Short mmCIF file of C-alpha atoms and ligand atoms in Angstrom, two decimals:
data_model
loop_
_atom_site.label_atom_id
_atom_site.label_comp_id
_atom_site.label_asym_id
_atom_site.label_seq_id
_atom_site.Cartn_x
_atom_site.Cartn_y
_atom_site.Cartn_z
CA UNK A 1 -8.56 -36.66 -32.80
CA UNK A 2 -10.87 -34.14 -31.75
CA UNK A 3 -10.98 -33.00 -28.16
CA UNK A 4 -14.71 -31.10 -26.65
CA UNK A 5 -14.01 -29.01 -23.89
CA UNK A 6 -16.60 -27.74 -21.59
CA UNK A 7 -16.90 -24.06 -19.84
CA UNK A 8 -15.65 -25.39 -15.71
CA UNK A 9 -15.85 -23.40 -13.07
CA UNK A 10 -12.88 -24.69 -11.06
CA UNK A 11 -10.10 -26.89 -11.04
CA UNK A 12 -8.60 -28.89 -7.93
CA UNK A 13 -6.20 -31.64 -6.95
CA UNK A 14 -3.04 -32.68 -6.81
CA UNK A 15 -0.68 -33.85 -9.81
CA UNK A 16 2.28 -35.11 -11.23
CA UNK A 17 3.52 -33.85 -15.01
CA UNK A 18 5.40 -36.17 -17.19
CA UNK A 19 9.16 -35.73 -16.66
CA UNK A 20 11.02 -32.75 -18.40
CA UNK A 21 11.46 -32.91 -22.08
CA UNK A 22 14.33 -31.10 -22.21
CA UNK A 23 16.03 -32.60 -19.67
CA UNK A 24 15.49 -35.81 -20.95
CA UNK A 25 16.72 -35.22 -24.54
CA UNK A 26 20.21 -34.53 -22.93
CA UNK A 27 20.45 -36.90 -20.44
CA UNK A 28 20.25 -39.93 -23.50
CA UNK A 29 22.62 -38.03 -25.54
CA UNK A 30 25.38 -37.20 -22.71
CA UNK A 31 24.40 -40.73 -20.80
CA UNK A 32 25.00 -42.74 -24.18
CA UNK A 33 28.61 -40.73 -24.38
CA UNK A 34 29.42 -41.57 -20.75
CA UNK A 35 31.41 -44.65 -19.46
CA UNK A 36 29.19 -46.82 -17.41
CA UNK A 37 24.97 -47.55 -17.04
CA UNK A 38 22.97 -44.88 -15.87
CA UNK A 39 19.21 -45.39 -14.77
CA UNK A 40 16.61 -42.79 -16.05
CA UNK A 41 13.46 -42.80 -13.99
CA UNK A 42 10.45 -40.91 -15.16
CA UNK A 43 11.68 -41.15 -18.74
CA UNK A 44 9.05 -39.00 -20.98
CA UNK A 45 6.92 -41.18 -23.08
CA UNK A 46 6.12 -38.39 -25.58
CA UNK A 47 7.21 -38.58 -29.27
CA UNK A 48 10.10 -36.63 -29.04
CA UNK A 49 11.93 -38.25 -26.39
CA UNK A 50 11.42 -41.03 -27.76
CA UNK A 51 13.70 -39.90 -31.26
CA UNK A 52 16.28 -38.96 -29.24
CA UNK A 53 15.91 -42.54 -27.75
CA UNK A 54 16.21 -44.26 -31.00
CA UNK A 55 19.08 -42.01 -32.24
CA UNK A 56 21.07 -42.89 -29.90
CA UNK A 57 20.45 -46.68 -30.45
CA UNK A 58 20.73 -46.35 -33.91
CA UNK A 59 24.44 -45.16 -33.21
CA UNK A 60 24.88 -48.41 -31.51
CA UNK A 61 24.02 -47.64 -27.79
CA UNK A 62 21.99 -50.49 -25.97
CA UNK A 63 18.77 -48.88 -24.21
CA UNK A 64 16.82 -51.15 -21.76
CA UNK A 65 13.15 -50.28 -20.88
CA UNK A 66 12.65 -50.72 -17.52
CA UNK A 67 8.81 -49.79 -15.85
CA UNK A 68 9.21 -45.86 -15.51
CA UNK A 69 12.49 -45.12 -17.18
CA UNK A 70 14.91 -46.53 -19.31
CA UNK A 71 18.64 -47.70 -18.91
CA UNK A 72 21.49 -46.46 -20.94
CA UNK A 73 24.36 -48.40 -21.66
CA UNK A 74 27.15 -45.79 -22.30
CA UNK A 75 29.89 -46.01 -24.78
CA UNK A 76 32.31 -43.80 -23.71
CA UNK A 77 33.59 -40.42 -26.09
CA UNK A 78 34.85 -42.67 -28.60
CA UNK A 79 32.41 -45.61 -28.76
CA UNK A 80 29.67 -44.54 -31.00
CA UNK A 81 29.63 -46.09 -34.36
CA UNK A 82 27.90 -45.35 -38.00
CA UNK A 83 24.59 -45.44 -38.34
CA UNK A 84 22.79 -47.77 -40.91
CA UNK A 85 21.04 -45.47 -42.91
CA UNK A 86 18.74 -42.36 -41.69
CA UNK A 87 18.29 -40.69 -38.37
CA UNK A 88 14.90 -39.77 -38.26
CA UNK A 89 14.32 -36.83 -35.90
CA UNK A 90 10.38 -36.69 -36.38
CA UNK A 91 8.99 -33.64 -35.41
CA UNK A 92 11.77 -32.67 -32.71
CA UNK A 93 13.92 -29.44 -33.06
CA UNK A 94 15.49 -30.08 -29.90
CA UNK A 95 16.64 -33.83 -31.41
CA UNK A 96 18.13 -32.47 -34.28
CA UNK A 97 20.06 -29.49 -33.78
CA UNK A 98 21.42 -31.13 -30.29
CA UNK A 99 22.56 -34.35 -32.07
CA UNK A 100 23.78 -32.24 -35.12
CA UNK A 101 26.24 -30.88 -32.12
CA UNK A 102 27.51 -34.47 -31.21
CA UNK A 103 27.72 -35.71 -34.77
CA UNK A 104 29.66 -33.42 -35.97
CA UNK A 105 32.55 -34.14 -33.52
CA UNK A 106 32.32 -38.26 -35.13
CA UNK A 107 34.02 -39.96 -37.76
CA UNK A 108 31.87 -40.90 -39.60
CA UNK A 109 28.49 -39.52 -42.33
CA UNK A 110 24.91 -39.46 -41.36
CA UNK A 111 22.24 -38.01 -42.60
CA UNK A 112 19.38 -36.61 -40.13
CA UNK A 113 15.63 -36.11 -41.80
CA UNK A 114 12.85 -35.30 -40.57
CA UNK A 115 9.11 -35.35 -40.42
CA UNK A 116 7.55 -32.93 -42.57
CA UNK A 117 7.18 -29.57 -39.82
CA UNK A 118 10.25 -30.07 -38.64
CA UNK A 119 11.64 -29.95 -42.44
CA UNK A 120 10.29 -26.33 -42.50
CA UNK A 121 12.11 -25.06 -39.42
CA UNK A 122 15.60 -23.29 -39.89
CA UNK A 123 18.87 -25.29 -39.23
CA UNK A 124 21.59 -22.38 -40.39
CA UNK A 125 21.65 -21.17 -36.61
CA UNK A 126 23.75 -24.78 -36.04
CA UNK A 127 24.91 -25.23 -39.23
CA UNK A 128 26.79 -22.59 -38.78
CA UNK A 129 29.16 -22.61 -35.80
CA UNK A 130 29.33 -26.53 -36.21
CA UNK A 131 30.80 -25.36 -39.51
CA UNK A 132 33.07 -23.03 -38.06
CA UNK A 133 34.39 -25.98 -36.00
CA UNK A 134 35.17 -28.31 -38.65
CA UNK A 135 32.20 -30.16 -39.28
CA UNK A 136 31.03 -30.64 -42.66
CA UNK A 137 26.76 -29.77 -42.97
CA UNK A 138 25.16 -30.08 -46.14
CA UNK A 139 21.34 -29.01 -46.26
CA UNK A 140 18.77 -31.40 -48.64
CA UNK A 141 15.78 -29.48 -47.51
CA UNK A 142 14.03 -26.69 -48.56
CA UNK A 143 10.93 -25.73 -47.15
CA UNK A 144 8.87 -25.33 -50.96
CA UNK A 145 9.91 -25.84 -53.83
CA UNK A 146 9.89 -21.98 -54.88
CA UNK A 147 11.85 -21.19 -51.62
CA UNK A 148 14.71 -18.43 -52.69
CA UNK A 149 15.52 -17.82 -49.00
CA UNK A 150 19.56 -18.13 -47.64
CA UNK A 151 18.18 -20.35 -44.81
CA UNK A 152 18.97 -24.32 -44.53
CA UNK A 153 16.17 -26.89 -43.91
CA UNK A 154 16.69 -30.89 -42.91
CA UNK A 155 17.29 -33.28 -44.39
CA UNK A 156 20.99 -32.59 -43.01
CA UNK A 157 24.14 -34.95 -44.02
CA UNK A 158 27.08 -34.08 -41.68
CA UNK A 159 30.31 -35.69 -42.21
CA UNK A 160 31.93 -35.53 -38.55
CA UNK A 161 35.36 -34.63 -37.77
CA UNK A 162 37.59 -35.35 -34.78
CA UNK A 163 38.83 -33.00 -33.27
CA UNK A 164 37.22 -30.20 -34.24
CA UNK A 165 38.15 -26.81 -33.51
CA UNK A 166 38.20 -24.44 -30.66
CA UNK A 167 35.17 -22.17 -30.49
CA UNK A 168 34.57 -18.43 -29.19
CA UNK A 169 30.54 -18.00 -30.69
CA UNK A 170 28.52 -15.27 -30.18
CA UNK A 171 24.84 -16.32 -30.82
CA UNK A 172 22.77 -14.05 -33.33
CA UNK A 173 19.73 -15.43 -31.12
CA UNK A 174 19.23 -16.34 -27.44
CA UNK A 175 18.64 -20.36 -28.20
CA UNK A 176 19.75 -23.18 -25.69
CA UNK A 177 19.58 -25.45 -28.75
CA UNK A 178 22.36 -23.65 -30.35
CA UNK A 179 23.97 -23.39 -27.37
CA UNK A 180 24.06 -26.81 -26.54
CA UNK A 181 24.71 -27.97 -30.27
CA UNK A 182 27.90 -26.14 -29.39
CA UNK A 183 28.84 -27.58 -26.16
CA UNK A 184 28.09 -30.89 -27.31
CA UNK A 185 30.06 -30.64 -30.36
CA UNK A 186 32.82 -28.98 -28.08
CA UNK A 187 33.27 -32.36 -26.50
CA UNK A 188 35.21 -33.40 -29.70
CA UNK A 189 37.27 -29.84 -29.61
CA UNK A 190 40.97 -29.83 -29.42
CA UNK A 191 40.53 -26.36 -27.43
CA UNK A 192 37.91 -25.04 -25.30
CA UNK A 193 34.41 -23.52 -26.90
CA UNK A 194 32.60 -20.86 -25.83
CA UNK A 195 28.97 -19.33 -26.36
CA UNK A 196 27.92 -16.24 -25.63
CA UNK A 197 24.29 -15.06 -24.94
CA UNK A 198 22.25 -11.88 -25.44
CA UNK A 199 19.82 -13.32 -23.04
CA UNK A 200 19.98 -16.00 -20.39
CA UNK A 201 18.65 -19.61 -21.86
CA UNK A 202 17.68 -22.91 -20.01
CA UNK A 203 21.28 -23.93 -18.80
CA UNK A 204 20.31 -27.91 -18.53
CA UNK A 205 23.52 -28.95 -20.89
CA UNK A 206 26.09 -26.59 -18.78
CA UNK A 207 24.43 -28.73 -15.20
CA UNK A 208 24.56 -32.18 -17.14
CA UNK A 209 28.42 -31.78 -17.89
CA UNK A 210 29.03 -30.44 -14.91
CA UNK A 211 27.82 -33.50 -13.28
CA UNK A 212 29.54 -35.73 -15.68
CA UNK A 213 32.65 -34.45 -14.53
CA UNK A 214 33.10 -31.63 -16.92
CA UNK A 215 34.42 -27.76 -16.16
CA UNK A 216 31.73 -25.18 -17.19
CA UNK A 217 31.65 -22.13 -16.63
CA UNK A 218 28.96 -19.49 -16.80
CA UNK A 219 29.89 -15.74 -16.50
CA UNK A 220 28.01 -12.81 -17.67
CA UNK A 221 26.60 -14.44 -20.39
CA UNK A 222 29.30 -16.26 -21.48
CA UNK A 223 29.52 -19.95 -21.02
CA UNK A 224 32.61 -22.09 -21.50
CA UNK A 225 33.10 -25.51 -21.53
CA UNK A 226 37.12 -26.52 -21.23
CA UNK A 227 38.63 -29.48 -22.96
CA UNK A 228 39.44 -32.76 -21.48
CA UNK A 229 40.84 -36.42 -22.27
CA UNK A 230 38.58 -37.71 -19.28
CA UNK A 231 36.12 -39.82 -19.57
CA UNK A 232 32.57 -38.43 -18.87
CA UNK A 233 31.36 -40.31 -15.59
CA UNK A 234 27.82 -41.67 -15.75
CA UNK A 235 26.15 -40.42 -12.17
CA UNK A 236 24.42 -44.27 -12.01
CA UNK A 237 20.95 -42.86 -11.86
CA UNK A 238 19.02 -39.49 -12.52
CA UNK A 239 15.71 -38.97 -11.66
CA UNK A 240 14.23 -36.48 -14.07
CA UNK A 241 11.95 -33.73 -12.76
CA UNK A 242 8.46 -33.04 -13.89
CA UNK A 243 8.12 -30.35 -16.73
CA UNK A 244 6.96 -27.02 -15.77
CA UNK A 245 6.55 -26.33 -19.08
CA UNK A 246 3.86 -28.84 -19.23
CA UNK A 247 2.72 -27.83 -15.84
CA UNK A 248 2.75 -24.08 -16.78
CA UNK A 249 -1.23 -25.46 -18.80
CA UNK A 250 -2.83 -26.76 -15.69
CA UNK A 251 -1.51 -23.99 -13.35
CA UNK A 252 -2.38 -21.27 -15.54
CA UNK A 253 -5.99 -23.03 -15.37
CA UNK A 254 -6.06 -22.83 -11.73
CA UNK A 255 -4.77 -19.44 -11.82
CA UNK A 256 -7.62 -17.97 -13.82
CA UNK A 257 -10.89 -20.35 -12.68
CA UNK A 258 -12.19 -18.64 -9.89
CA UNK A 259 -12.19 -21.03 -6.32
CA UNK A 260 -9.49 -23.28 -8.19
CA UNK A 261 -6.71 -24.43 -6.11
CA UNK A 262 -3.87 -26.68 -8.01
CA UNK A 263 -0.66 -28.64 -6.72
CA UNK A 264 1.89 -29.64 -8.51
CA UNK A 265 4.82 -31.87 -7.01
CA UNK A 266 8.13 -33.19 -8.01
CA UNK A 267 8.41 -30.22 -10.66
CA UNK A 268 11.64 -28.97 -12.44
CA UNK A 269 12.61 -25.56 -10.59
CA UNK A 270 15.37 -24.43 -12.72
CA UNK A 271 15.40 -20.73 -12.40
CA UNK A 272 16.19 -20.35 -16.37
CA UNK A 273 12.51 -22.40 -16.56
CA UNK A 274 10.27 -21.09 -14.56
CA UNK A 275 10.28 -17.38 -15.21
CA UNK A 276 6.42 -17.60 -16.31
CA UNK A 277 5.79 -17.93 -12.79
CA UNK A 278 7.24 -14.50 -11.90
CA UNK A 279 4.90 -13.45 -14.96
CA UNK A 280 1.88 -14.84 -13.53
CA UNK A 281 3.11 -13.57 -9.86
CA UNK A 282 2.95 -9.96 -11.51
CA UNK A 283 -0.47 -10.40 -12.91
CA UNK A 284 -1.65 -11.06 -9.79
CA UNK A 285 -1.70 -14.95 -9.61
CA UNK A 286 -1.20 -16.56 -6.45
CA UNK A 287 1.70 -18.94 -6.19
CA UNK A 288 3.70 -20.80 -3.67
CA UNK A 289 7.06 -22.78 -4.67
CA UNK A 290 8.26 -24.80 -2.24
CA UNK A 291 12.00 -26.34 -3.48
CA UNK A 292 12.89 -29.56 -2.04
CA UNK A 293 15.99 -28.63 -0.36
CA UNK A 294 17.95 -31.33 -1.42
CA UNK A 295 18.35 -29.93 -4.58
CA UNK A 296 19.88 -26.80 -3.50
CA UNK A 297 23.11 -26.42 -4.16
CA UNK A 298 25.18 -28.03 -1.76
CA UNK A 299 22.54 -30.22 -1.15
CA UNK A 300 23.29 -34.61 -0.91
CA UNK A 301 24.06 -36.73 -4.05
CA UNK A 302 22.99 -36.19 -7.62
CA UNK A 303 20.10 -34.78 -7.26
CA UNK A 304 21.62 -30.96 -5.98
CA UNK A 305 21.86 -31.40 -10.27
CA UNK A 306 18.16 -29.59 -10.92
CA UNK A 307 16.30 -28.29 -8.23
CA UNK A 308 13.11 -29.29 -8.03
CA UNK A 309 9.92 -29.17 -5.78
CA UNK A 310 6.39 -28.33 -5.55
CA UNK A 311 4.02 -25.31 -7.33
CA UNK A 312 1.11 -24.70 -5.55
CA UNK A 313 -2.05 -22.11 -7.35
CA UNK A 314 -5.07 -20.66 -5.76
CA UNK A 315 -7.09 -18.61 -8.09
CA UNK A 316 -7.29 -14.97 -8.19
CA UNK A 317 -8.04 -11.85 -9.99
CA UNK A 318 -5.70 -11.19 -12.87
CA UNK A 319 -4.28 -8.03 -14.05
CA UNK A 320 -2.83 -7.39 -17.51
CA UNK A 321 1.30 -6.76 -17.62
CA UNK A 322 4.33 -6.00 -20.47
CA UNK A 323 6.39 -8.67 -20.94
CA UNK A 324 9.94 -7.44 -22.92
CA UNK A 325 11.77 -8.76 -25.54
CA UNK A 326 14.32 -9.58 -22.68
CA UNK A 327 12.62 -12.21 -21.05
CA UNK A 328 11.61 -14.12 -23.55
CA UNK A 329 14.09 -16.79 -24.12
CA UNK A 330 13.46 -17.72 -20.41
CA UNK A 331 9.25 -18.42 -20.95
CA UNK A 332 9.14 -18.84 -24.82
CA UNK A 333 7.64 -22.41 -24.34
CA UNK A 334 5.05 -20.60 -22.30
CA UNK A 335 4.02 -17.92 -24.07
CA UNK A 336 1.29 -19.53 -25.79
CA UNK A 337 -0.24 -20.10 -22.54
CA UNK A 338 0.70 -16.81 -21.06
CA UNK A 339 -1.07 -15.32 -23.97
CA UNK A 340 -4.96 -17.19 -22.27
CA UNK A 341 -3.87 -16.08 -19.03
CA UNK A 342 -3.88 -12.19 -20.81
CA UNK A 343 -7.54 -13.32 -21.91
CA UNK A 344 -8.73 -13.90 -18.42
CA UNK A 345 -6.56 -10.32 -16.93
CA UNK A 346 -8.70 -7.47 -16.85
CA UNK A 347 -6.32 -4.43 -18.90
CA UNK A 348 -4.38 -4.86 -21.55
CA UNK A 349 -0.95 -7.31 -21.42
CA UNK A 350 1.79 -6.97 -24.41
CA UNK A 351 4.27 -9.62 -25.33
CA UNK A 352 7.25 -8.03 -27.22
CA UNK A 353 9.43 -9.59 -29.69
CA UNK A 354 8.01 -12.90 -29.89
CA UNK A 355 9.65 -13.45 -33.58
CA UNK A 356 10.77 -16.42 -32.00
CA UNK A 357 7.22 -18.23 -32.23
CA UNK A 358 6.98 -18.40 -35.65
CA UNK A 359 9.49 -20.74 -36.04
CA UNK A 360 8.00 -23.39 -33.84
CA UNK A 361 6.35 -26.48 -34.73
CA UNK A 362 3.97 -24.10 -36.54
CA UNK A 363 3.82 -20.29 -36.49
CA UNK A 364 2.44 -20.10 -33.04
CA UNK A 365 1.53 -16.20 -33.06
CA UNK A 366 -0.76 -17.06 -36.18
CA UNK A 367 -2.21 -20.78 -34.34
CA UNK A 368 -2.67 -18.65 -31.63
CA UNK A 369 -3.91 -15.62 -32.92
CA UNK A 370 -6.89 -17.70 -34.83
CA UNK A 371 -7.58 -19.28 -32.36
CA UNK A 372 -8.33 -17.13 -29.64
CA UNK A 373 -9.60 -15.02 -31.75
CA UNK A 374 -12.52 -17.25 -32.87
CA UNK A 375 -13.18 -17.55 -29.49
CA UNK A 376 -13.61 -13.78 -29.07
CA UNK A 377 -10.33 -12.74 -27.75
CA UNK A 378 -9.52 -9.01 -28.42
CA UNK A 379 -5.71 -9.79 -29.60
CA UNK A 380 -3.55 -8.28 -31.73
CA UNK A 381 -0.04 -8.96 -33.18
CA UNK A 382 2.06 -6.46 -35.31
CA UNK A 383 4.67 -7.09 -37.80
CA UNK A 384 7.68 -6.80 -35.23
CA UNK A 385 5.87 -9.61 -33.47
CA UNK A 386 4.70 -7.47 -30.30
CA UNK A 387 1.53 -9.46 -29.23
CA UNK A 388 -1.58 -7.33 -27.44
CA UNK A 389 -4.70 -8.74 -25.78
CA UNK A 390 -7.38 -7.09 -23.47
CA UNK A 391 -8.79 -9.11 -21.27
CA UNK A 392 -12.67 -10.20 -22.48
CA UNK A 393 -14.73 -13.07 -21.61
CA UNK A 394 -14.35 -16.05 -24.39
CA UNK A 395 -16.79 -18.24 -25.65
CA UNK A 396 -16.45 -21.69 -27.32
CA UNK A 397 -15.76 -22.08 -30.87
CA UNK A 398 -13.88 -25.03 -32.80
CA UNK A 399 -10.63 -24.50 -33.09
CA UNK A 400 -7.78 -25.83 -34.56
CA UNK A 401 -4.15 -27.39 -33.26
CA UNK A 402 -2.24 -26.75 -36.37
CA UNK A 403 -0.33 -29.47 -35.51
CA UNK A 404 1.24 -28.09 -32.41
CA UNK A 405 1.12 -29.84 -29.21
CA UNK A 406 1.50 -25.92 -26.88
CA UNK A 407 -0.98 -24.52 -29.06
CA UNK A 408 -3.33 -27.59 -28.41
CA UNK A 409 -2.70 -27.08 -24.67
CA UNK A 410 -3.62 -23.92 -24.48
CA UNK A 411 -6.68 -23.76 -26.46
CA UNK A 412 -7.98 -26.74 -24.14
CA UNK A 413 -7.06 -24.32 -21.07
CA UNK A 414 -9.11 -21.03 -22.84
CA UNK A 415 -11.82 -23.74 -23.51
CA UNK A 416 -12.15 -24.57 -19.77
CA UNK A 417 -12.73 -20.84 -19.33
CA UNK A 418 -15.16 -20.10 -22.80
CA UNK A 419 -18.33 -20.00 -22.41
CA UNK A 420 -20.62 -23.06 -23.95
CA UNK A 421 -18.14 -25.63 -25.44
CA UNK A 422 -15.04 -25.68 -27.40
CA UNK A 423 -14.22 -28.29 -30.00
CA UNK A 424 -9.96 -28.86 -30.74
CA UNK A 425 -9.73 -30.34 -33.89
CA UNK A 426 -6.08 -32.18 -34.20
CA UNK A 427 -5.53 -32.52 -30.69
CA UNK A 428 -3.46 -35.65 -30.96
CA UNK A 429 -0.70 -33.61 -31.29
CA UNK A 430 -0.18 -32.96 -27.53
CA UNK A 431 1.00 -36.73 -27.76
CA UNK A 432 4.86 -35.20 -28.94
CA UNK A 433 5.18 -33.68 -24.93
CA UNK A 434 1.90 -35.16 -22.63
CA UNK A 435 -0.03 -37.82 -23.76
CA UNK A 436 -1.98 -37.90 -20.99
CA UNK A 437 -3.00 -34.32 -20.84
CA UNK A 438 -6.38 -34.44 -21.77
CA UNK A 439 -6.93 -37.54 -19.25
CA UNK A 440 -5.26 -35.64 -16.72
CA UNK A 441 -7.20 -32.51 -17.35
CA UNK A 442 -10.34 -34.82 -16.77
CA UNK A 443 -9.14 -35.55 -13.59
CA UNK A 444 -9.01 -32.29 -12.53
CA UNK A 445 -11.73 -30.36 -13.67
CA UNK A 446 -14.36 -33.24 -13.85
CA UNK A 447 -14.95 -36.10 -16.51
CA UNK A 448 -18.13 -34.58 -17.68
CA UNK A 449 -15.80 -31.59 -18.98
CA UNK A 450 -13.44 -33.14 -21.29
CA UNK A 451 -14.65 -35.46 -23.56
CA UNK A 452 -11.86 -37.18 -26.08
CA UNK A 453 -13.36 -38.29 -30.30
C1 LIG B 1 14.64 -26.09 -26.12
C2 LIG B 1 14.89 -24.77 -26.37
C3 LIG B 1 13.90 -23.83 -26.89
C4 LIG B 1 12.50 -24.37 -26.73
C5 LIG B 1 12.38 -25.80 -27.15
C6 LIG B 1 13.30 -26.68 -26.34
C7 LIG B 1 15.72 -26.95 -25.62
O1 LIG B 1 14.14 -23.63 -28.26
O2 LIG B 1 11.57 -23.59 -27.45
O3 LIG B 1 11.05 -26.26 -26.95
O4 LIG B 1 15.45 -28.07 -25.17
O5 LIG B 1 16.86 -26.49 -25.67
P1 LIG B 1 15.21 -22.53 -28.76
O6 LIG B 1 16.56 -22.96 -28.34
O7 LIG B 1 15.07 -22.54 -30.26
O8 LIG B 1 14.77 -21.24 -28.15
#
């Protein structure tokens, strides 16, 4: 599918994104362990959610569809049985390496593959605690044929074991995924596991358990989840919070189209997610959050779980900033994104150590780089993967997705600001996190502007 957008001058309205991805991922995996039925409204309908969905039913948990959200049947610690042949994971990372964490705690084999980008990103980084706990991982992948490399690529067969071992883990890279491959597999542990961090990541497992009844605890960068014979205790319902990674594309686009003004409501507000917003704040951007204070801490019922609320953007004049090595684990979903805003800053912003991004769904410093690039951007990015851009006005060009939904995103938002038009060739893509994107961005910034092939 190819997607035409059209220079805009403003944006304006008020939306809803779809409901957090990663969020959602966890919620079927710990929801299908629990005891009892638990109600997801505002499940995701993007592709990945949806193998998450289907992993867990292939393991013998009943889902319902319900209109907006789903139902999970829960089968207790114990209660998930062998799968009948594959578990295919598609294109989501998050799928495999978090249900690499609960299969390895089962008794039983299965074998997890993968669509072909995802059999190109590296799996060692779970592999390897899980290991250390017991588990036995065997890699059938390899990225191409010549590949010499130590790394381990799906396919991945993993015969279980229960219990597995205690785990102390220090993580060679800030990733929640690894970190919550851990904790789930740490379920299964006859001992307690713990991870620790370099760098704060999205803490969505640690608040899931912790409403399920588990003890977690977080302290200076270690987290550690204790063992227990109890059952985990299905809350009833959740309802999951908009994405803000999703929503990080549309307010961005307010933030830079001059006279734009942008709400978004019922959006996640976890502080380990939203750190592109204090990015954005110190480039100049003007931004209200308003948290719903219910889902403060101490606030009623389930929903104190995430807090959530409203983002509200008025345009204004950017100004270029550094962002360090340090903070990004907390934004690295929205660097692509952060990397247009740069575009539209007068000065110069850096990203450092970004290594991270090549190992996305593709190599998003090079989809990036080419991209904004043909559209005139003055960018840069070194070999210790240190990105630099001065701002300079853009101007439509056809671009490409490379298969990546973020990269798609972004390009659409740097099209809205180009001058002339700006063709995205591959945009389906943006179908594995918002499927409605490009309808919503019609709605915003006028039908005329966005036209879908
Ligand atoms: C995710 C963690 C991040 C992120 C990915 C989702 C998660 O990956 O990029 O989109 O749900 O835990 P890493 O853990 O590899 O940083």
């Amino acid at each position: 599918m190819d997607v035409i957008i059209h220079q805009t001058q403003s944006i304006a309205g008020h939306v809803r994104v779809p409901a957090d991805k990663a969020i959602s991922h966890r919620a079927a995996l710990l929801c299908a362990l629990s005891e009892g039925q638990t109600e997801l409204t505002a499940w995701p309908s993007g592709d990945d959610c949806q193998r998450t969905l289907s992993l867990v039913e292939r393991l013998g948990v009943v889902v319902d569809r319900l209109p907006g959200g789903i139902r999970i049947h829960g089968v207790g610690l114990t209660g998930l049985r062998a799968p009948q042949g594959e578990l295919d994971c598609g294109e989501s990372g998050t799928t495999i390496r978090l249900a690499a964490g609960l299969l390895a705690g089962q008794p039983f084999v299965s074998r997890l593959t993968a669509a072909p980008s995802l059999c190109r990103r590296p799996m060692r980084r779970i592999t390897e605690p899980l290991t250390q706990m017991g588990a036995c991982i065997e890699s059938h992948g390899s990225p191409s044929p010549r590949a010499q490399d130590a790394e381990l690529y799906p396919p991945l067969q993993i015969t279980g074991c229960r219990p597995l071992h205690p785990l102390r883990y220090r993580m060679p890279i800030a990733s929640a995924q690894v970190k919550s491959a851990v904790l789930l597999a740490g379920l299964f542990a006859e001992g307690p596991v713990s991870v620790a961090e370099s760098q704060p990541t999205r803490d969505h497992t640690e608040r899931l358990l912790r409403l399920l009844g588990r003890s977690v605890q977080s302290h200076d960068g270690d987290v550690r989840l204790e063992p227990s014979q109890e059952a985990l205790r299905s809350p009833g319902r959740l309802v999951i919070p908009g994405d803000p990674s999703s929503a990080a594309f549309l307010l961005v686009a307010a933030a830079v189209l001059p006279g734009s003004s942008l709400t978004i409501q019922d959006v996640g507000l976890n502080p380990t997610r939203i750190h592109f917003l204090s990015v954005l704040q110190r480039m100049g951007a003007d931004i209200t959050m308003t948290v719903d204070p219910t889902t403060l801490q101490g606030g009623a019922g389930d929903d104190q779980w995430e807090p959530r609320g409203t983002i509200r953007v008025a345009a204004s004049a950017l100004r270029g900033t550094t962002v360090e090595a340090h903070e990004v684990p907390r934004l690295i979903d929205e660097l692509p994104i952060l990397m247009v805003a740069a575009c539209a800053a007068s000065g110069t912003t850096v990203f450092r150590g970004a290594s991270e991004l090549r190992i996305k769904e593709t190599d998003r410093l090079h989809s990036m780089t080419t991209g904004l690039r043909q559209m005139g951007a003055q960018m840069a990015a070194s070999g210790d993967a240190a990105v630099t851009i001065t701002g300079a006005p853009l101007r439509g060009a056809a671009v490409e997705s490379f298969g990546d939904h973020r990269t798609a995103m972004s390009l659409a938002i740097a099209g809205l600001l180009a001058s002339g038009q700006t063709r995205i060739r591959g945009a389906e893509c943006v179908g594995k996190s918002f499927p409605n994107f490009f309808e919503v961005l019609a709605s915003l910034a006028g039908p005329s502007r966005v036209g879908i092939f």
